[in-house]
PDB file of C-alpha atoms in Angstrom:
ATOM      1  CA  MET A   1       0.058   0.038  -0.216  1.00  0.00           C
ATOM      2  CA  ALA A   2       1.171   3.534  -0.886  1.00  0.00           C
ATOM      3  CA  GLN A   3       2.559   5.584   1.890  1.00  0.00           C
ATOM      4  CA  ARG A   4       1.525   8.822   0.551  1.00  0.00           C
ATOM      5  CA  ARG A   5      -2.026  10.372   0.202  1.00  0.00           C
ATOM      6  CA  MET A   6      -3.098  13.310  -1.818  1.00  0.00           C
ATOM      7  CA  PHE A   7      -6.434  15.706  -1.281  1.00  0.00           C
ATOM      8  CA  SER A   8      -8.188  17.607  -3.825  1.00  0.00           C
ATOM      9  CA  LYS A   9      -9.296  21.088  -2.832  1.00  0.00           C
ATOM     10  CA  LYS A  10     -12.273  20.453  -5.063  1.00  0.00           C
ATOM     11  CA  VAL A  11     -13.418  18.433  -2.204  1.00  0.00           C
ATOM     12  CA  THR A  12     -11.873  19.730   1.112  1.00  0.00           C
ATOM     13  CA  ASP A  13     -12.622  23.455   0.126  1.00  0.00           C
ATOM     14  CA  THR A  14     -16.200  23.103  -0.504  1.00  0.00           C
ATOM     15  CA  ASP A  15     -18.834  24.521   1.801  1.00  0.00           C
ATOM     16  CA  THR A  16     -20.365  21.264   2.485  1.00  0.00           C
ATOM     17  CA  PHE A  17     -16.932  19.784   3.866  1.00  0.00           C
ATOM     18  CA  LEU A  18     -15.916  22.972   5.834  1.00  0.00           C
ATOM     19  CA  ASP A  19     -19.427  23.046   7.337  1.00  0.00           C
ATOM     20  CA  MET A  20     -18.673  20.080   9.186  1.00  0.00           C
ATOM     21  CA  PRO A  21     -17.431  19.876  12.592  1.00  0.00           C
ATOM     22  CA  LEU A  22     -13.507  19.860  12.966  1.00  0.00           C
ATOM     23  CA  SER A  23     -13.770  16.192  14.493  1.00  0.00           C
ATOM     24  CA  THR A  24     -15.636  15.078  11.401  1.00  0.00           C
ATOM     25  CA  GLN A  25     -13.200  16.801   9.029  1.00  0.00           C
ATOM     26  CA  ALA A  26     -10.191  15.033  11.116  1.00  0.00           C
ATOM     27  CA  LEU A  27     -11.669  11.718  10.791  1.00  0.00           C
ATOM     28  CA  TYR A  28     -12.087  11.970   6.937  1.00  0.00           C
ATOM     29  CA  PHE A  29      -8.438  12.950   6.607  1.00  0.00           C
ATOM     30  CA  HIS A  30      -7.160   9.981   8.898  1.00  0.00           C
ATOM     31  CA  LEU A  31      -9.613   7.563   7.002  1.00  0.00           C
ATOM     32  CA  ASN A  32      -7.907   8.866   3.672  1.00  0.00           C
ATOM     33  CA  MET A  33      -4.531   8.162   5.247  1.00  0.00           C
ATOM     34  CA  HIS A  34      -5.476   4.654   6.217  1.00  0.00           C
ATOM     35  CA  ALA A  35      -7.326   3.510   3.215  1.00  0.00           C
ATOM     36  CA  ASP A  36      -6.037   1.000   0.807  1.00  0.00           C
ATOM     37  CA  ASP A  37      -5.120   2.032  -2.638  1.00  0.00           C
ATOM     38  CA  ASP A  38      -8.732   1.894  -3.856  1.00  0.00           C
ATOM     39  CA  GLY A  39     -10.127   3.959  -1.193  1.00  0.00           C
ATOM     40  CA  PHE A  40     -11.379   1.002   1.069  1.00  0.00           C
ATOM     41  CA  ILE A  41     -11.236   0.998   4.915  1.00  0.00           C
ATOM     42  CA  ASP A  42     -12.013  -1.967   7.015  1.00  0.00           C
ATOM     43  CA  ASN A  43     -11.161  -0.466  10.631  1.00  0.00           C
ATOM     44  CA  THR A  44     -13.192   2.817  10.766  1.00  0.00           C
ATOM     45  CA  LYS A  45     -14.082   2.342  14.317  1.00  0.00           C
ATOM     46  CA  THR A  46     -10.296   1.659  15.496  1.00  0.00           C
ATOM     47  CA  ILE A  47      -9.474   4.806  13.700  1.00  0.00           C
ATOM     48  CA  GLN A  48     -12.227   6.863  15.421  1.00  0.00           C
ATOM     49  CA  ARG A  49     -10.985   5.662  18.774  1.00  0.00           C
ATOM     50  CA  MET A  50      -7.363   6.572  17.779  1.00  0.00           C
ATOM     51  CA  ILE A  51      -8.016  10.136  17.228  1.00  0.00           C
ATOM     52  CA  GLY A  52     -11.022  10.569  19.792  1.00  0.00           C
ATOM     53  CA  SER A  53     -13.877  10.747  17.071  1.00  0.00           C
ATOM     54  CA  SER A  54     -17.257   9.616  17.441  1.00  0.00           C
ATOM     55  CA  ASP A  55     -19.878   7.337  15.686  1.00  0.00           C
ATOM     56  CA  ASP A  56     -21.826  10.654  14.935  1.00  0.00           C
ATOM     57  CA  ASP A  57     -18.624  12.009  12.881  1.00  0.00           C
ATOM     58  CA  ARG A  58     -18.795   8.724  10.782  1.00  0.00           C
ATOM     59  CA  LYS A  59     -22.613   8.950  10.327  1.00  0.00           C
ATOM     60  CA  LEU A  60     -22.107  12.479   9.169  1.00  0.00           C
ATOM     61  CA  LEU A  61     -19.738  11.561   6.434  1.00  0.00           C
ATOM     62  CA  VAL A  62     -21.827   8.770   5.290  1.00  0.00           C
ATOM     63  CA  ALA A  63     -24.921  11.343   5.224  1.00  0.00           C
ATOM     64  CA  LYS A  64     -23.029  13.932   3.517  1.00  0.00           C
ATOM     65  CA  GLN A  65     -21.744  11.021   0.929  1.00  0.00           C
ATOM     66  CA  PHE A  66     -18.083  11.494   1.713  1.00  0.00           C
ATOM     67  CA  LEU A  67     -18.258   7.660   2.511  1.00  0.00           C
ATOM     68  CA  LEU A  68     -19.964   5.039   0.894  1.00  0.00           C
ATOM     69  CA  PRO A  69     -21.123   2.241   3.551  1.00  0.00           C
ATOM     70  CA  PHE A  70     -21.402  -1.574   2.755  1.00  0.00           C
ATOM     71  CA  GLU A  71     -23.345  -3.878   5.204  1.00  0.00           C
ATOM     72  CA  ASN A  72     -20.449  -5.868   6.172  1.00  0.00           C
ATOM     73  CA  GLY A  73     -19.267  -2.375   7.743  1.00  0.00           C
ATOM     74  CA  LEU A  74     -16.524  -1.682   5.271  1.00  0.00           C
ATOM     75  CA  VAL A  75     -16.534   1.892   3.733  1.00  0.00           C
ATOM     76  CA  VAL A  76     -14.944   3.529   0.641  1.00  0.00           C
ATOM     77  CA  ILE A  77     -13.880   7.082   0.296  1.00  0.00           C
ATOM     78  CA  LYS A  78     -16.313   8.411  -2.538  1.00  0.00           C
ATOM     79  CA  ASP A  79     -13.703  10.960  -4.001  1.00  0.00           C
ATOM     80  CA  TRP A  80     -10.638   8.639  -3.633  1.00  0.00           C
ATOM     81  CA  ARG A  81      -9.864   8.908  -7.380  1.00  0.00           C
ATOM     82  CA  VAL A  82     -10.333  12.555  -7.357  1.00  0.00           C
ATOM     83  CA  HIS A  83      -7.823  12.964  -4.388  1.00  0.00           C
ATOM     84  CA  ASN A  84      -5.490  10.215  -5.640  1.00  0.00           C
ATOM     85  CA  TYR A  85      -3.744   8.895  -8.666  1.00  0.00           C
ATOM     86  CA  ILE A  86      -1.088   6.118  -8.136  1.00  0.00           C
ATOM     87  CA  GLN A  87       1.346   5.016 -10.570  1.00  0.00           C
ATOM     88  CA  GLY A  88       0.782   1.493 -12.126  1.00  0.00           C
ATOM     89  CA  ASP A  89       4.106  -0.132 -10.618  1.00  0.00           C
ATOM     90  CA  ARG A  90       3.083   1.323  -6.888  1.00  0.00           C
ATOM     91  CA  TYR A  91      -0.593   0.357  -7.081  1.00  0.00           C
ATOM     92  CA  HIS A  92      -1.678  -2.652  -4.881  1.00  0.00           C
ATOM     93  CA  LYS A  93      -5.399  -3.773  -5.925  1.00  0.00           C
ATOM     94  CA  THR A  94      -7.907  -3.695  -3.119  1.00  0.00           C
ATOM     95  CA  GLN A  95      -8.674  -7.270  -1.551  1.00  0.00           C
ATOM     96  CA  TYR A  96     -12.300  -6.173  -1.264  1.00  0.00           C
ATOM     97  CA  ILE A  97     -13.339  -7.446  -4.769  1.00  0.00           C
ATOM     98  CA  ASN A  98     -16.984  -7.983  -4.023  1.00  0.00           C
ATOM     99  CA  GLU A  99     -17.522  -4.655  -2.531  1.00  0.00           C
ATOM    100  CA  LYS A 100     -15.433  -3.133  -5.600  1.00  0.00           C
ATOM    101  CA  SER A 101     -17.838  -4.776  -8.056  1.00  0.00           C
ATOM    102  CA  GLN A 102     -20.710  -2.939  -6.418  1.00  0.00           C
ATOM    103  CA  LEU A 103     -19.119   0.462  -7.266  1.00  0.00           C
ATOM    104  CA  VAL A 104     -19.168   2.310 -10.632  1.00  0.00           C
ATOM    105  CA  VAL A 105     -16.838   5.485 -11.352  1.00  0.00           C
ATOM    106  CA  GLU A 106     -18.446   8.678 -12.828  1.00  0.00           C
ATOM    107  CA  GLU A 107     -17.043  10.950 -15.327  1.00  0.00           C
ATOM    108  CA  ASN A 108     -15.778  12.951 -12.590  1.00  0.00           C
ATOM    109  CA  ASN A 109     -13.953  10.365 -10.957  1.00  0.00           C
ATOM    110  CA  MET A 110     -16.197   9.936  -8.092  1.00  0.00           C
ATOM    111  CA  TYR A 111     -17.347   6.346  -6.924  1.00  0.00           C
ATOM    112  CA  THR A 112     -20.992   5.680  -6.625  1.00  0.00           C
ATOM    113  CA  LYS A 113     -22.954   2.610  -5.703  1.00  0.00           C
ATOM    114  CA  ARG A 114     -24.039   0.276  -8.582  1.00  0.00           C
ATOM    115  CA  ILE A 115     -28.062   0.255  -8.964  1.00  0.00           C
ATOM    116  CA  GLN A 116     -29.457  -2.932 -10.154  1.00  0.00           C
ATOM    117  CA  ASP A 117     -29.828  -3.669 -13.640  1.00  0.00           C
ATOM    118  CA  VAL A 118     -32.966  -2.194 -15.555  1.00  0.00           C
ATOM    119  CA  SER A 119     -32.529  -4.066 -18.717  1.00  0.00           C
ATOM    120  CA  ASN A 120     -36.030  -5.562 -18.371  1.00  0.00           C
ATOM    121  CA  MET A 121     -37.652  -2.320 -18.082  1.00  0.00           C
ATOM    122  CA  ASP A 122     -40.289  -1.130 -20.321  1.00  0.00           C
ATOM    123  CA  THR A 123     -39.094  -0.213 -23.626  1.00  0.00           C
ATOM    124  CA  GLN A 124     -40.448   3.124 -23.553  1.00  0.00           C
ATOM    125  CA  VAL A 125     -38.609   4.011 -20.444  1.00  0.00           C
ATOM    126  CA  ARG A 126     -35.328   2.591 -21.644  1.00  0.00           C
ATOM    127  CA  LEU A 127     -35.204   4.063 -25.055  1.00  0.00           C
ATOM    128  CA  GLY A 128     -34.930   8.077 -25.849  1.00  0.00           C
ATOM    129  CA  LYS A 129     -33.305  10.187 -28.455  1.00  0.00           C
ATOM    130  CA  ASP A 130     -31.227  11.679 -25.696  1.00  0.00           C
ATOM    131  CA  ARG A 131     -29.246   8.865 -24.340  1.00  0.00           C
ATOM    132  CA  LEU A 132     -26.543   9.557 -21.963  1.00  0.00           C
ATOM    133  CA  GLY A 133     -24.835   6.433 -23.097  1.00  0.00           C
ATOM    134  CA  LYS A 134     -21.256   6.050 -22.261  1.00  0.00           C
ATOM    135  CA  ASP A 135     -21.118   7.843 -18.914  1.00  0.00           C
ATOM    136  CA  ARG A 136     -20.025   5.100 -16.571  1.00  0.00           C
ATOM    137  CA  LYS A 137     -17.257   2.705 -16.607  1.00  0.00           C
ATOM    138  CA  ASP A 138     -17.073  -0.718 -15.195  1.00  0.00           C
ATOM    139  CA  ILE A 139     -14.199  -0.586 -12.429  1.00  0.00           C
ATOM    140  CA  LEU A 140     -13.030  -4.124 -12.726  1.00  0.00           C
ATOM    141  CA  SER A 141     -13.310  -4.554 -16.459  1.00  0.00           C
ATOM    142  CA  GLY A 142     -12.821  -1.224 -17.750  1.00  0.00           C
ATOM    143  CA  SER A 143     -15.853  -1.782 -20.193  1.00  0.00           C
ATOM    144  CA  GLU A 144     -18.351   0.886 -21.043  1.00  0.00           C
ATOM    145  CA  GLU A 145     -22.032   0.336 -19.395  1.00  0.00           C
ATOM    146  CA  PRO A 146     -24.646   2.204 -21.392  1.00  0.00           C
ATOM    147  CA  ASP A 147     -27.094   4.098 -19.147  1.00  0.00           C
ATOM    148  CA  GLN A 148     -30.427   4.514 -21.308  1.00  0.00           C
ATOM    149  CA  LEU A 149     -32.724   5.994 -18.714  1.00  0.00           C
ATOM    150  CA  PRO A 150     -34.496   9.431 -19.717  1.00  0.00           C
ATOM    151  CA  TYR A 151     -32.656  11.581 -17.209  1.00  0.00           C
ATOM    152  CA  LYS A 152     -32.881  14.600 -19.657  1.00  0.00           C
ATOM    153  CA  GLU A 153     -36.753  14.182 -20.177  1.00  0.00           C
ATOM    154  CA  VAL A 154     -37.577  13.978 -16.702  1.00  0.00           C
ATOM    155  CA  VAL A 155     -35.585  17.123 -15.604  1.00  0.00           C
ATOM    156  CA  ASP A 156     -36.258  19.209 -18.719  1.00  0.00           C
ATOM    157  CA  TYR A 157     -40.187  18.668 -17.754  1.00  0.00           C
ATOM    158  CA  LEU A 158     -39.652  19.637 -14.180  1.00  0.00           C
ATOM    159  CA  ASN A 159     -37.955  22.958 -15.491  1.00  0.00           C
ATOM    160  CA  GLU A 160     -40.691  23.454 -17.986  1.00  0.00           C
ATOM    161  CA  LYS A 161     -43.355  23.289 -15.660  1.00  0.00           C
ATOM    162  CA  THR A 162     -41.634  25.195 -12.608  1.00  0.00           C
ATOM    163  CA  GLY A 163     -39.267  27.549 -14.547  1.00  0.00           C
ATOM    164  CA  SER A 164     -36.157  26.101 -12.674  1.00  0.00           C
ATOM    165  CA  LYS A 165     -32.948  25.241 -14.149  1.00  0.00           C
ATOM    166  CA  TYR A 166     -31.941  21.886 -12.673  1.00  0.00           C
ATOM    167  CA  ARG A 167     -29.402  19.716 -14.573  1.00  0.00           C
ATOM    168  CA  SER A 168     -30.049  16.238 -15.653  1.00  0.00           C
ATOM    169  CA  SER A 169     -26.368  15.553 -15.273  1.00  0.00           C
ATOM    170  CA  GLY A 170     -26.229  15.678 -11.403  1.00  0.00           C
ATOM    171  CA  THR A 171     -25.225  12.324  -9.734  1.00  0.00           C
ATOM    172  CA  LYS A 172     -27.953  12.765  -6.782  1.00  0.00           C
ATOM    173  CA  THR A 173     -30.711  13.492  -9.345  1.00  0.00           C
ATOM    174  CA  LYS A 174     -29.947  10.544 -11.692  1.00  0.00           C
ATOM    175  CA  ASN A 175     -29.549   8.368  -8.605  1.00  0.00           C
ATOM    176  CA  LEU A 176     -33.001   9.372  -7.479  1.00  0.00           C
ATOM    177  CA  ILE A 177     -34.624   9.147 -11.050  1.00  0.00           C
ATOM    178  CA  LYS A 178     -32.878   5.662 -11.427  1.00  0.00           C
ATOM    179  CA  ALA A 179     -34.101   4.333  -8.185  1.00  0.00           C
ATOM    180  CA  ARG A 180     -37.627   5.156  -8.898  1.00  0.00           C
ATOM    181  CA  PHE A 181     -37.523   3.611 -12.529  1.00  0.00           C
ATOM    182  CA  ASN A 182     -36.060   0.483 -10.914  1.00  0.00           C
ATOM    183  CA  GLU A 183     -39.077   0.381  -8.648  1.00  0.00           C
ATOM    184  CA  GLY A 184     -41.350   0.039 -11.660  1.00  0.00           C
ATOM    185  CA  PHE A 185     -42.333   3.590 -12.373  1.00  0.00           C
ATOM    186  CA  SER A 186     -42.602   5.053 -15.872  1.00  0.00           C
ATOM    187  CA  LEU A 187     -41.763   8.377 -17.445  1.00  0.00           C
ATOM    188  CA  ASP A 188     -45.466   9.296 -17.558  1.00  0.00           C
ATOM    189  CA  ASP A 189     -45.295   8.796 -13.697  1.00  0.00           C
ATOM    190  CA  PHE A 190     -42.719  11.140 -13.259  1.00  0.00           C
ATOM    191  CA  ARG A 191     -44.537  13.766 -15.328  1.00  0.00           C
ATOM    192  CA  THR A 192     -47.755  12.949 -13.227  1.00  0.00           C
ATOM    193  CA  VAL A 193     -45.957  13.815 -10.103  1.00  0.00           C
ATOM    194  CA  ILE A 194     -44.472  16.840 -11.294  1.00  0.00           C
ATOM    195  CA  ASP A 195     -48.012  18.217 -12.836  1.00  0.00           C
ATOM    196  CA  VAL A 196     -49.529  17.336  -9.384  1.00  0.00           C
ATOM    197  CA  LYS A 197     -46.942  18.996  -7.000  1.00  0.00           C
ATOM    198  CA  SER A 198     -46.748  21.917  -9.426  1.00  0.00           C
ATOM    199  CA  LYS A 199     -50.439  22.596  -9.138  1.00  0.00           C
ATOM    200  CA  GLN A 200     -50.427  22.279  -5.658  1.00  0.00           C
ATOM    201  CA  TRP A 201     -47.177  24.176  -4.682  1.00  0.00           C
ATOM    202  CA  LEU A 202     -46.097  26.493  -7.685  1.00  0.00           C
ATOM    203  CA  THR A 203     -48.193  29.385  -6.255  1.00  0.00           C
ATOM    204  CA  ASP A 204     -47.376  28.646  -2.630  1.00  0.00           C
ATOM    205  CA  GLN A 205     -44.385  30.765  -1.525  1.00  0.00           C
ATOM    206  CA  LYS A 206     -43.581  28.418   1.244  1.00  0.00           C
ATOM    207  CA  MET A 207     -44.022  25.229  -0.800  1.00  0.00           C
ATOM    208  CA  LYS A 208     -42.528  25.997  -4.285  1.00  0.00           C
ATOM    209  CA  GLN A 209     -38.944  25.648  -2.571  1.00  0.00           C
ATOM    210  CA  TYR A 210     -39.664  21.890  -2.666  1.00  0.00           C
ATOM    211  CA  LEU A 211     -40.289  21.445  -6.263  1.00  0.00           C
ATOM    212  CA  ARG A 212     -36.887  20.095  -6.740  1.00  0.00           C
ATOM    213  CA  PRO A 213     -35.440  16.455  -7.588  1.00  0.00           C
ATOM    214  CA  GLU A 214     -34.705  15.423  -4.058  1.00  0.00           C
ATOM    215  CA  THR A 215     -38.016  16.198  -2.992  1.00  0.00           C
ATOM    216  CA  LEU A 216     -40.488  14.899  -5.818  1.00  0.00           C
ATOM    217  CA  PHE A 217     -38.239  11.919  -6.787  1.00  0.00           C
ATOM    218  CA  GLY A 218     -37.404  10.609  -3.251  1.00  0.00           C
ATOM    219  CA  THR A 219     -39.161   8.162  -1.123  1.00  0.00           C
ATOM    220  CA  LYS A 220     -42.526   9.981  -1.316  1.00  0.00           C
ATOM    221  CA  PHE A 221     -42.761   9.667  -4.874  1.00  0.00           C
ATOM    222  CA  GLU A 222     -45.395   6.965  -5.068  1.00  0.00           C
ATOM    223  CA  SER A 223     -47.441   8.785  -2.411  1.00  0.00           C
ATOM    224  CA  TYR A 224     -47.446  11.871  -4.721  1.00  0.00           C
ATOM    225  CA  LEU A 225     -48.420   9.694  -7.690  1.00  0.00           C
ATOM    226  CA  ASN A 226     -51.317   8.403  -5.702  1.00  0.00           C
ATOM    227  CA  GLU A 227     -52.404  11.938  -4.936  1.00  0.00           C
ATOM    228  CA  ASN A 228     -53.439  12.362  -8.605  1.00  0.00           C
ATOM    229  CA  GLN A 229     -55.829   9.197  -8.282  1.00  0.00           C
ATOM    230  CA  VAL A 230     -57.327  10.584  -5.435  1.00  0.00           C
ATOM    231  CA  THR A 231     -58.095  14.195  -6.829  1.00  0.00           C
ATOM    232  CA  SER A 232     -59.126  12.701 -10.036  1.00  0.00           C
ATOM    233  CA  LYS A 233     -62.110  10.750  -8.842  1.00  0.00           C
ATOM    234  CA  PRO A 234     -65.587  12.217  -8.997  1.00  0.00           C
ATOM    235  CA  ALA A 235     -66.916  13.624  -5.482  1.00  0.00           C
ATOM    236  CA  MET A 236     -69.609  11.309  -3.657  1.00  0.00           C
ATOM    237  CA  ARG A 237     -73.128  12.789  -3.526  1.00  0.00           C
ATOM    238  CA  ASN A 238     -76.030  11.317  -1.920  1.00  0.00           C
ATOM    239  CA  GLY A 239     -74.817   7.777  -2.143  1.00  0.00           C
ATOM    240  CA  GLY A 240     -73.682   8.012  -5.590  1.00  0.00           C
ATOM    241  CA  TYR A 241     -71.095   9.743  -7.718  1.00  0.00           C
ATOM    242  CA  GLY A 242     -71.652  13.174  -9.003  1.00  0.00           C
ATOM    243  CA  THR A 243     -69.862  16.533  -9.548  1.00  0.00           C
ATOM    244  CA  ARG A 244     -69.668  19.445  -7.352  1.00  0.00           C
TER     245      ARG A 244
END
């Protein structure tokens, strides 16, 4: 394992990083120093005790996505490849092959968790004129992994309905959209949710701020979608269906 580590100010000079407590920042630096040559750490708690850090510091690094956790307790530095480049003759491949196979490297060199295959998804969802195509690379084999979900169509529709300027290339936004498609939702479902919540919130000064991908496409997506089913039913009157 290499004895030297580097840090990119593109990560450590961001407001997100600097707003964290100093104890959390210190833990991040120490974890980077103790990681293997692919950014994996298997003794996080030992390092915490060694520097007097706490579980809250580790949890905050996970919540802010500076660390990506695995079920077996292993963690990987999300921005490892942004920080470090190791020459081939000094590089020692990680022993955590199974965990590494669960990661992909984004174009910006950040790790992100691989989301399950969507090859059986409805053709309408998978095919679009604006394919993002070769935006991810398989870490183990180096092969290209086409990503055919209509991120651009979803975000463009949101921007059109709300007058916002969100980007379809953001990692967090793409992960949210992909997660919903993996659950079986369609492009029309996204449009319906955007329509429903825009109608409710766009003219509400307090709520309009929530017309954003992390709110609309998050865990409440299905409940937002079903609001349309409730509001579209005719009102009951005198034991039967009627109109108000």
